[in-house]
PDB file of C-alpha atoms in Angstrom:
ATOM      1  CA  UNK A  21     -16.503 -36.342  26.691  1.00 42.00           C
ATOM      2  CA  UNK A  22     -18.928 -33.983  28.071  1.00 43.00           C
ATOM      3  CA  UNK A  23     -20.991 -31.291  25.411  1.00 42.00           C
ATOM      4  CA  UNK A  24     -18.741 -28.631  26.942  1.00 44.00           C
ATOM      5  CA  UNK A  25     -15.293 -30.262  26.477  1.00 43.00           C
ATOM      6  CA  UNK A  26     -16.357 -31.519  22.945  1.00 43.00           C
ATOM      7  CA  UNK A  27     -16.899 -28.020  21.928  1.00 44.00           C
ATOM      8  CA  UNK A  28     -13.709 -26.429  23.021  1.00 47.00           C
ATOM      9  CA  UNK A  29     -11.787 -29.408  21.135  1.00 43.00           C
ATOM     10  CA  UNK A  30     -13.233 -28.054  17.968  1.00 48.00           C
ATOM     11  CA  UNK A  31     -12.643 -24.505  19.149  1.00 48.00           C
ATOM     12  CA  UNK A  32      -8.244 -25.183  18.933  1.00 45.00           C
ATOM     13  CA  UNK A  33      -9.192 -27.643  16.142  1.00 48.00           C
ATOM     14  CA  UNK A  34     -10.368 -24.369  14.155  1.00 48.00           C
ATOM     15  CA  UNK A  35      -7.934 -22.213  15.239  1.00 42.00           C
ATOM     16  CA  UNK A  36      -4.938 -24.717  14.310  1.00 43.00           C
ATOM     17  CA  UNK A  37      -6.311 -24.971  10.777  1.00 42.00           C
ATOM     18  CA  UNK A  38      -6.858 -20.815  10.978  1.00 38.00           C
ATOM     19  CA  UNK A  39      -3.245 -20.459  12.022  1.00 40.00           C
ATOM     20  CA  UNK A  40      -2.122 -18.462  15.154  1.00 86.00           C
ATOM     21  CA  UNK A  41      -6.314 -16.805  15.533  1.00 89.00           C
ATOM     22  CA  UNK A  42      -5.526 -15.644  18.831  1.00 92.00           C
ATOM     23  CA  UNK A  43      -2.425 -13.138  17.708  1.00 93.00           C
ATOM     24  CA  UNK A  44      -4.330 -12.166  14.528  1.00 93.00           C
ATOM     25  CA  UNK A  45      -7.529 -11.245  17.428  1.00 95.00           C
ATOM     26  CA  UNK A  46      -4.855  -9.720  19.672  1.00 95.00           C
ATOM     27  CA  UNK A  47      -3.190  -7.587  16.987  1.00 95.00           C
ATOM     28  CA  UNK A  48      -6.744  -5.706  16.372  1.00 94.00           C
ATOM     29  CA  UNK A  49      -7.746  -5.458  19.693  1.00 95.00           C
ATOM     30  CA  UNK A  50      -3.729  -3.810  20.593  1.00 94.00           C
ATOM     31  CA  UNK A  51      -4.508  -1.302  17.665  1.00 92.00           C
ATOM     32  CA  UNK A  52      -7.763  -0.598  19.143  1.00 94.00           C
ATOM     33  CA  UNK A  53      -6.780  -0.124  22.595  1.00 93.00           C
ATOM     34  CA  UNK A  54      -3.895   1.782  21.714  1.00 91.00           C
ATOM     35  CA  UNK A  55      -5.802   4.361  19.151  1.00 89.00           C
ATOM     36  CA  UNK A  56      -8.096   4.851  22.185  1.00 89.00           C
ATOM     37  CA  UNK A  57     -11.167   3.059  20.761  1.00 92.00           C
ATOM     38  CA  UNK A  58     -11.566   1.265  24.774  1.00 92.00           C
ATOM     39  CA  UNK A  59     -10.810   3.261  27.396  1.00 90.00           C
ATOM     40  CA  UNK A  60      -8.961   2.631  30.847  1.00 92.00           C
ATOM     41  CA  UNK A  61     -11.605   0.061  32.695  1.00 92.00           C
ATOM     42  CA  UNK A  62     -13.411  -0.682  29.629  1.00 93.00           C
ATOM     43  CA  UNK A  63     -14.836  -4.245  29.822  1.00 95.00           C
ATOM     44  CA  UNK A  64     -14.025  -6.410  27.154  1.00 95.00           C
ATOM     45  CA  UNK A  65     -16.544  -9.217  26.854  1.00 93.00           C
ATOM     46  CA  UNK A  66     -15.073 -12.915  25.044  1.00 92.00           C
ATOM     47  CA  UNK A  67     -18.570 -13.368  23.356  1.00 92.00           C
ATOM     48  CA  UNK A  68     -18.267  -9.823  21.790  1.00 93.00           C
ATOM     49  CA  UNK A  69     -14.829 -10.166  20.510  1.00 93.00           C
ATOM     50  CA  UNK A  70     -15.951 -13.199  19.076  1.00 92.00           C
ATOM     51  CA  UNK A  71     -18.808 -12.117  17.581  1.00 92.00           C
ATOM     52  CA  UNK A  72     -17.075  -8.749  15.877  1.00 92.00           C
ATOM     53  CA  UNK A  73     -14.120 -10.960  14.488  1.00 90.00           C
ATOM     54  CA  UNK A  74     -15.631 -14.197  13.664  1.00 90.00           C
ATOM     55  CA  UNK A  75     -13.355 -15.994  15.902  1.00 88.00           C
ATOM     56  CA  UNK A  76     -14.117 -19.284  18.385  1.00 89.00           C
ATOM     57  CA  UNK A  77     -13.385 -18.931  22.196  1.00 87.00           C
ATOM     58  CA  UNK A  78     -10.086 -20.006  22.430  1.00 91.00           C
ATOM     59  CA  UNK A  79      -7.991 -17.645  20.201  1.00 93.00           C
ATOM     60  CA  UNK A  80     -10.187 -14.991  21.809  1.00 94.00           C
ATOM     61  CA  UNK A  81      -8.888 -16.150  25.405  1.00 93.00           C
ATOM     62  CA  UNK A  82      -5.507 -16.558  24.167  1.00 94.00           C
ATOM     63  CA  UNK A  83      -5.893 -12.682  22.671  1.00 95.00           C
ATOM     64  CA  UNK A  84      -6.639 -11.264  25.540  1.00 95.00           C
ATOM     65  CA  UNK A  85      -3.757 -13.381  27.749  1.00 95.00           C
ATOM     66  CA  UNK A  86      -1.018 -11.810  25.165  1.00 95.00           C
ATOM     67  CA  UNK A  87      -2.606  -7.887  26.173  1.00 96.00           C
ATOM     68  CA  UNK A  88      -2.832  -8.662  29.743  1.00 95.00           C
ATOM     69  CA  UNK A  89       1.390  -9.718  29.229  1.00 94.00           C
ATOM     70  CA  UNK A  90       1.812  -6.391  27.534  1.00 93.00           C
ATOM     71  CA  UNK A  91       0.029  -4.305  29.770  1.00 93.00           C
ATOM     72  CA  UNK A  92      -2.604  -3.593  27.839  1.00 95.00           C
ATOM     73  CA  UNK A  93      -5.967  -5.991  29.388  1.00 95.00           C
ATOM     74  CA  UNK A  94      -6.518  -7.127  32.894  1.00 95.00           C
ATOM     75  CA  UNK A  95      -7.748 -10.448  33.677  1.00 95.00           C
ATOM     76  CA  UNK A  96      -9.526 -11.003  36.836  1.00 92.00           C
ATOM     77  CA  UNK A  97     -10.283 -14.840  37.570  1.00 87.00           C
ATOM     78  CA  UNK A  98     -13.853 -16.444  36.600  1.00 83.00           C
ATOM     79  CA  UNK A  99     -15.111 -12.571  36.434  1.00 89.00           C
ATOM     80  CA  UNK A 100     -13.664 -11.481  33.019  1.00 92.00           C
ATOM     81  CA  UNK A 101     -11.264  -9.167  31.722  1.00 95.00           C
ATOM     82  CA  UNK A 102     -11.224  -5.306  31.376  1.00 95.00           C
ATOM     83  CA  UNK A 103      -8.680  -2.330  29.504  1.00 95.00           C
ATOM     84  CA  UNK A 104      -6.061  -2.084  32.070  1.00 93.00           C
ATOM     85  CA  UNK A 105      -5.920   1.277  34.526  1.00 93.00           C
ATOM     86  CA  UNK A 106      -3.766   2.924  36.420  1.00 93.00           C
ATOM     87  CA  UNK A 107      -3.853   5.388  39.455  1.00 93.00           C
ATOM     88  CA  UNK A 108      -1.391   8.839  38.920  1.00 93.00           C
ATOM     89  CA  UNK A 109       0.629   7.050  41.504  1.00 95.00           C
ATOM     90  CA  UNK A 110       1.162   4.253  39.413  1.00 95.00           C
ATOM     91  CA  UNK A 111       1.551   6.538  36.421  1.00 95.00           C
ATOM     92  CA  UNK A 112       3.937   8.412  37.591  1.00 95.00           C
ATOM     93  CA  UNK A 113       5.908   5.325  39.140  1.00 97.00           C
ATOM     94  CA  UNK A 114       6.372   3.939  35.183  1.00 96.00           C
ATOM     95  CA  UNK A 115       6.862   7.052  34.034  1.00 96.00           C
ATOM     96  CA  UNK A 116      10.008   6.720  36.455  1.00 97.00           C
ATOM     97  CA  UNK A 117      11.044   3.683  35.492  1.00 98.00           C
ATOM     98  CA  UNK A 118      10.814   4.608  31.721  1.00 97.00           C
ATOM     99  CA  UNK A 119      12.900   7.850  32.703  1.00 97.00           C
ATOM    100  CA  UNK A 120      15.898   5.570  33.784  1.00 98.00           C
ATOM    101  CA  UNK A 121      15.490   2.562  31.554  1.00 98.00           C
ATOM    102  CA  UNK A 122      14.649   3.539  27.924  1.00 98.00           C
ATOM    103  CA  UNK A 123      18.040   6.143  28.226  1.00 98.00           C
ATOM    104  CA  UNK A 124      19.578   2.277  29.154  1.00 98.00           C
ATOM    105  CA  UNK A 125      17.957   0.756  26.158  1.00 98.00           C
ATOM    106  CA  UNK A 126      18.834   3.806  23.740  1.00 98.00           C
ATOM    107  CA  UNK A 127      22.446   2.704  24.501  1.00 98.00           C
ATOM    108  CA  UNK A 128      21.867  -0.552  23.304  1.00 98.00           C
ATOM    109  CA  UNK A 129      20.248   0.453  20.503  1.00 98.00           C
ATOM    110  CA  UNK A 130      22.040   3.806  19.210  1.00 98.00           C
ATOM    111  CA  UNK A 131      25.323   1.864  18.046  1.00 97.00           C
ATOM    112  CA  UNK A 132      23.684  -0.089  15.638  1.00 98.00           C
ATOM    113  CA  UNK A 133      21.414   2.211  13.696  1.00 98.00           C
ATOM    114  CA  UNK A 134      22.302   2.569  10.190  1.00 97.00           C
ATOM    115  CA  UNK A 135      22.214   6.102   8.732  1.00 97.00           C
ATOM    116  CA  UNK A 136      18.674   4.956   6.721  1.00 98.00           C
ATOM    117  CA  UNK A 137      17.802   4.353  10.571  1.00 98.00           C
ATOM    118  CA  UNK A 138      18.530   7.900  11.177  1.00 98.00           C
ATOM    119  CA  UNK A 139      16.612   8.900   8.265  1.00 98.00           C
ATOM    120  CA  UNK A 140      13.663   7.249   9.279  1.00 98.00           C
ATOM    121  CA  UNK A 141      13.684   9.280  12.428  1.00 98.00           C
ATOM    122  CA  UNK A 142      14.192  12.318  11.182  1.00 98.00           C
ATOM    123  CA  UNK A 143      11.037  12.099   8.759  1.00 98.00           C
ATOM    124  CA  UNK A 144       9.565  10.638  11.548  1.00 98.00           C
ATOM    125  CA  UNK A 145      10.205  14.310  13.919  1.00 98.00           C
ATOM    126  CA  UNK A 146       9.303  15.750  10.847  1.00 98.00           C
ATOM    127  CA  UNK A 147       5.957  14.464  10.208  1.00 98.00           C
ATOM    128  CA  UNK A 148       4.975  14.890  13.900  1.00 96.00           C
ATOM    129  CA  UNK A 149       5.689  18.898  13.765  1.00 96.00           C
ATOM    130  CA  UNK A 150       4.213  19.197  10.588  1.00 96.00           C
ATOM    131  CA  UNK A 151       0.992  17.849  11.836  1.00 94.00           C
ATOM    132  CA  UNK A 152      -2.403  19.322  13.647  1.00 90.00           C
ATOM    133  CA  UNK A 153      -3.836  15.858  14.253  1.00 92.00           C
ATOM    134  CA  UNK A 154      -3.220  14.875  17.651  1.00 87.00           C
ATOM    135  CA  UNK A 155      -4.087  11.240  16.986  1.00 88.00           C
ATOM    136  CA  UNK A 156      -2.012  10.838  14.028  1.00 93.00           C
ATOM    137  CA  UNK A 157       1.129  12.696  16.410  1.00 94.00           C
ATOM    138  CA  UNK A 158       0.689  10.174  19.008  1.00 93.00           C
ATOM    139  CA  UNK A 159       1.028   7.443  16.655  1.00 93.00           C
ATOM    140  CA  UNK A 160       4.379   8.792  15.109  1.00 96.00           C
ATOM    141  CA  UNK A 161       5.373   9.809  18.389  1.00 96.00           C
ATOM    142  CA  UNK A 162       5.049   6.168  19.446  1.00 95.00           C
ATOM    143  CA  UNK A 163       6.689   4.943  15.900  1.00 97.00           C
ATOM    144  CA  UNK A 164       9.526   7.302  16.724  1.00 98.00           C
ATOM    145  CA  UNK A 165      10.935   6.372  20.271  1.00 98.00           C
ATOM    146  CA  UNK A 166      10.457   2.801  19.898  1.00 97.00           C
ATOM    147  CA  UNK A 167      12.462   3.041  16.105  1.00 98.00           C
ATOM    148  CA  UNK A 168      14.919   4.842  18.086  1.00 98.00           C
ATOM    149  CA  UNK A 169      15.224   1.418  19.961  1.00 98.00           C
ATOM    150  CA  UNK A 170      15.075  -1.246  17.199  1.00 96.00           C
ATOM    151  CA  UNK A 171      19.179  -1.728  16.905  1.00 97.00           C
ATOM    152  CA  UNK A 172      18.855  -3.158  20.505  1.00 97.00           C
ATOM    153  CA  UNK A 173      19.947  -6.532  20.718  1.00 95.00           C
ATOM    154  CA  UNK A 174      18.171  -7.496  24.296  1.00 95.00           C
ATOM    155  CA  UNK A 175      16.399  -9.874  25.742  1.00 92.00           C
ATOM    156  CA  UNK A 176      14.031  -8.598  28.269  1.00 95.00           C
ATOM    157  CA  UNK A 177      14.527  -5.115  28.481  1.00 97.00           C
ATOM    158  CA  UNK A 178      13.008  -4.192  25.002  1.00 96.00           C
ATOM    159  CA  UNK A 179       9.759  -5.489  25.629  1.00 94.00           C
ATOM    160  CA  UNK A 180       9.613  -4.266  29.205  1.00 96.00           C
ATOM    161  CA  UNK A 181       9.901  -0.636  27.747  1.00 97.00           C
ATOM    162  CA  UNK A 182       7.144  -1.753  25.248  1.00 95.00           C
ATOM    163  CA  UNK A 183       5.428  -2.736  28.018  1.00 95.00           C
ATOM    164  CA  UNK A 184       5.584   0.136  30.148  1.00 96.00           C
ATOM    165  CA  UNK A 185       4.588   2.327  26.837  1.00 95.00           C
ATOM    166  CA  UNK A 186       1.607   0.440  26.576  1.00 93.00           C
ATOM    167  CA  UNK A 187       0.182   0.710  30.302  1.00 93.00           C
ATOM    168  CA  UNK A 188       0.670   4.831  29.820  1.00 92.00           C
ATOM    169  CA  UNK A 189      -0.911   5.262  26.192  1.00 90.00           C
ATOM    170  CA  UNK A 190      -4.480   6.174  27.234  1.00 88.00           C
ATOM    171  CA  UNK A 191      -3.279   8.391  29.790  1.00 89.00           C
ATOM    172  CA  UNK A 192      -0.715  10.160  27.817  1.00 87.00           C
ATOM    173  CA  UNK A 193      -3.517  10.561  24.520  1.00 87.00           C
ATOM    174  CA  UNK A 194      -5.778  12.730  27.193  1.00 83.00           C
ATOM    175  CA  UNK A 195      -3.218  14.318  28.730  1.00 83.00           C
ATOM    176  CA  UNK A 196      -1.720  15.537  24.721  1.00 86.00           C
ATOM    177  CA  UNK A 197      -4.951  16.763  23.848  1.00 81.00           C
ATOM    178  CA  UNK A 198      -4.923  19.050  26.627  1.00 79.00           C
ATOM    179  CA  UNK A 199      -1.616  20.747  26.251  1.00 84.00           C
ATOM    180  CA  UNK A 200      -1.091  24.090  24.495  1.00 85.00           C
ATOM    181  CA  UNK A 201       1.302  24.817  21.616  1.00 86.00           C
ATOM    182  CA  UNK A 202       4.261  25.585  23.691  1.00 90.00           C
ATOM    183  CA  UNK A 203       4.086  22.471  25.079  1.00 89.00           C
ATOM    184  CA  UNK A 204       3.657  20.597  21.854  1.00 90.00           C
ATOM    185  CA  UNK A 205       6.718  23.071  20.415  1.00 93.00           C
ATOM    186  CA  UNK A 206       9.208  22.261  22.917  1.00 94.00           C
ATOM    187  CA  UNK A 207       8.168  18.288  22.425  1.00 94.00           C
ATOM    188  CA  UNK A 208       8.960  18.770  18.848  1.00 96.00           C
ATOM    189  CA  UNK A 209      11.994  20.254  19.700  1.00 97.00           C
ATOM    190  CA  UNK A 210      13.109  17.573  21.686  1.00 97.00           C
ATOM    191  CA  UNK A 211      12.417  15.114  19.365  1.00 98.00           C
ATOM    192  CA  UNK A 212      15.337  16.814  16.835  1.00 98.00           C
ATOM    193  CA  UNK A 213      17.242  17.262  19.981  1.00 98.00           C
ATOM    194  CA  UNK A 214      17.359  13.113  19.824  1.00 98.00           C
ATOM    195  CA  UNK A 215      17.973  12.717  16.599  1.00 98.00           C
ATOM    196  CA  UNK A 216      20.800  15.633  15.981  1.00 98.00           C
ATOM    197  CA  UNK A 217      22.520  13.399  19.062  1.00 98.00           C
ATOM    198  CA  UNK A 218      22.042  10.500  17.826  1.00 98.00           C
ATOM    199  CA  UNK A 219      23.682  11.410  14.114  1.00 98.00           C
ATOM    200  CA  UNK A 220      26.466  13.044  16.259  1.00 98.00           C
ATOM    201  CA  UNK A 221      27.521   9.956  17.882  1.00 97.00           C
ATOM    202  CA  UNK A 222      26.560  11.854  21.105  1.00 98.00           C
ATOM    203  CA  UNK A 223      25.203   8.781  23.209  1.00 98.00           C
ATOM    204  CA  UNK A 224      25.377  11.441  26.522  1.00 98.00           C
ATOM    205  CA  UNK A 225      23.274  13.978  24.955  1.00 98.00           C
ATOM    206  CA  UNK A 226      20.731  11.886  23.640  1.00 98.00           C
ATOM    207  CA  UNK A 227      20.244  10.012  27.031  1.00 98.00           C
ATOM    208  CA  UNK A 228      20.017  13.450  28.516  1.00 98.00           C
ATOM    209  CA  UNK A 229      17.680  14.684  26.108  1.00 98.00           C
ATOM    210  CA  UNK A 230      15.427  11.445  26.064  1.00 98.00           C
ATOM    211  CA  UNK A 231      15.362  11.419  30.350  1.00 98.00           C
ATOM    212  CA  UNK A 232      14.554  15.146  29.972  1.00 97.00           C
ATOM    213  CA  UNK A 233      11.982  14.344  27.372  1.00 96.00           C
ATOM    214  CA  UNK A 234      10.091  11.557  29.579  1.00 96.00           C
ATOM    215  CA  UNK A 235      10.461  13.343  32.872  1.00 96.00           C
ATOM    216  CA  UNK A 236       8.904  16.308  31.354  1.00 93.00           C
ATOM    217  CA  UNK A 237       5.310  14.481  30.585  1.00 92.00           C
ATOM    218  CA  UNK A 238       5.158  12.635  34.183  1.00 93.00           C
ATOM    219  CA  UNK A 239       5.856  16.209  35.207  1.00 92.00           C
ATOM    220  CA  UNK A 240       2.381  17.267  33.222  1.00 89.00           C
ATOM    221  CA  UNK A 241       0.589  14.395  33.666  1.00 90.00           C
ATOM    222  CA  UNK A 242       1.179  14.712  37.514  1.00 90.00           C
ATOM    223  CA  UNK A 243      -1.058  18.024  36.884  1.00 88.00           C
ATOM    224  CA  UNK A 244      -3.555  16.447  35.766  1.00 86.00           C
ATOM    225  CA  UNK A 245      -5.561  13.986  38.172  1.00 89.00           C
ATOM    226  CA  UNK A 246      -8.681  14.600  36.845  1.00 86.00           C
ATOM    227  CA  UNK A 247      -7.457  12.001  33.771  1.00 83.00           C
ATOM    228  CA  UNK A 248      -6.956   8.811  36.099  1.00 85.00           C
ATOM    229  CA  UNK A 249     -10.652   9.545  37.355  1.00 75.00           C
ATOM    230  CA  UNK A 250     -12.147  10.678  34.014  1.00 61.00           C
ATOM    231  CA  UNK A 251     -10.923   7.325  32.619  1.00 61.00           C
ATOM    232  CA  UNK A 252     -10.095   4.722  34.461  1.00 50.00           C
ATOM    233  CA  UNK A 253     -13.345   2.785  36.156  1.00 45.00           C
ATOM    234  CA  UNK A 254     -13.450   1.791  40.196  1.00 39.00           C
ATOM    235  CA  UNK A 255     -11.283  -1.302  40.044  1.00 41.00           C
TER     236      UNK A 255
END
């Protein structure tokens, strides 16, 4: 057994007696990426990880092959792996498919949500229009529509909207600090537009008000093409 292949036999030997490493590296890394600590093209060098979280190669590689499955990292072959971009093209092409399938998924989900469900939500819009901190808003905003999805009993679809969330966050964080307070109102309002729906048995309305609601930030963000060059890197 070579030096090499010795040493990455006691790299799964530690993380098997750490338990799953590479989700617990994966889950701080997600929470970083998402709150905006890496932007779009950021490279994210193994040894570094490693180093910040005390962790061994291989739950470090397997970390960053769970973000590059939820959109999150981007893994180019014997070169390395980087915070995933997109063009506004591509933006604006998930933003589409979120506009038709999370109205799909809602419909799934809105049958089985309990009135403590509904309650949730509804502190949920409350907290985000109550708020002047755009960071904390986007992370109840995020809280919010996926809650709004957790009766859902699917199998793919679920994390394909999670998915398509994730490859849009950093774009959607510049794009909310740049909007004015009508803009921020009428989200607001939408979001107790969903919910009044939703406690109304009114599956229609709250698909229309959710498309509405998704259609209306591609619609912004398609304004704003100086954010795919300000953050994402040459690819």
């Amino acid at each position: 057994m070579s030096a090499e292949d010795a040493a990455e036999v006691a790299d799964a030997a530690r993380t098997t007696r750490g338990g799953d490493a590479g989700a617990r590296v994966a889950d701080r890394l997600r929470h970083e990426i998402l709150a905006g600590e890496h932007a779009p093209g950021t490279r994210i060098r193994q040894e570094d990880v490693a180093e910040r979280f005390g962790a061994s190669r291989v739950p470090v590689r397997e970390a960053l092959r769970i973000l590059e499955n939820e959109g999150l990292v981007t893994l180019v072959a014997n070169t390395g792996a980087w915070v995933a971009t997109l063009t506004l093209a591509e933006c604006e092409e998930v933003y589409q498919m979120r506009e038709r399938l999370e109205p799909l998924l809602l419909s799934y989900s809105a049958p089985h949500l309990s009135p403590d469900d509904l309650a949730d939500l509804a502190e949920l819009a409350e907290r985000m229009a109550a708020t002047d901190d755009l960071d904390l808003f986007l992370g109840l905003d995020r809280k919010f529509h996926l809650a709004s999805y957790r009766g859902a009993r699917t199998s793919q679809l679920g994390e394909l909207v999670t998915k398509l969330w994730n490859t849009t966050q950093p774009y959607r964080r510049a794009y909310t600090h740049s909007i004015d307070a009508d803009a921020r109102r009428i989200m607001h309002d939408e979001h107790h537009l969903l919910v009044s729906a939703l406690r109304d048995d009114d599956l229609e309305e709250a698909q229309r008000v959710l498309a509405s609601h998704i259609r209306r930030t591609r619609r912004q963000l398609s304004r704003h093409p100086e954010l795919f060059t300000d953050l994402g890197a040459p690819r």
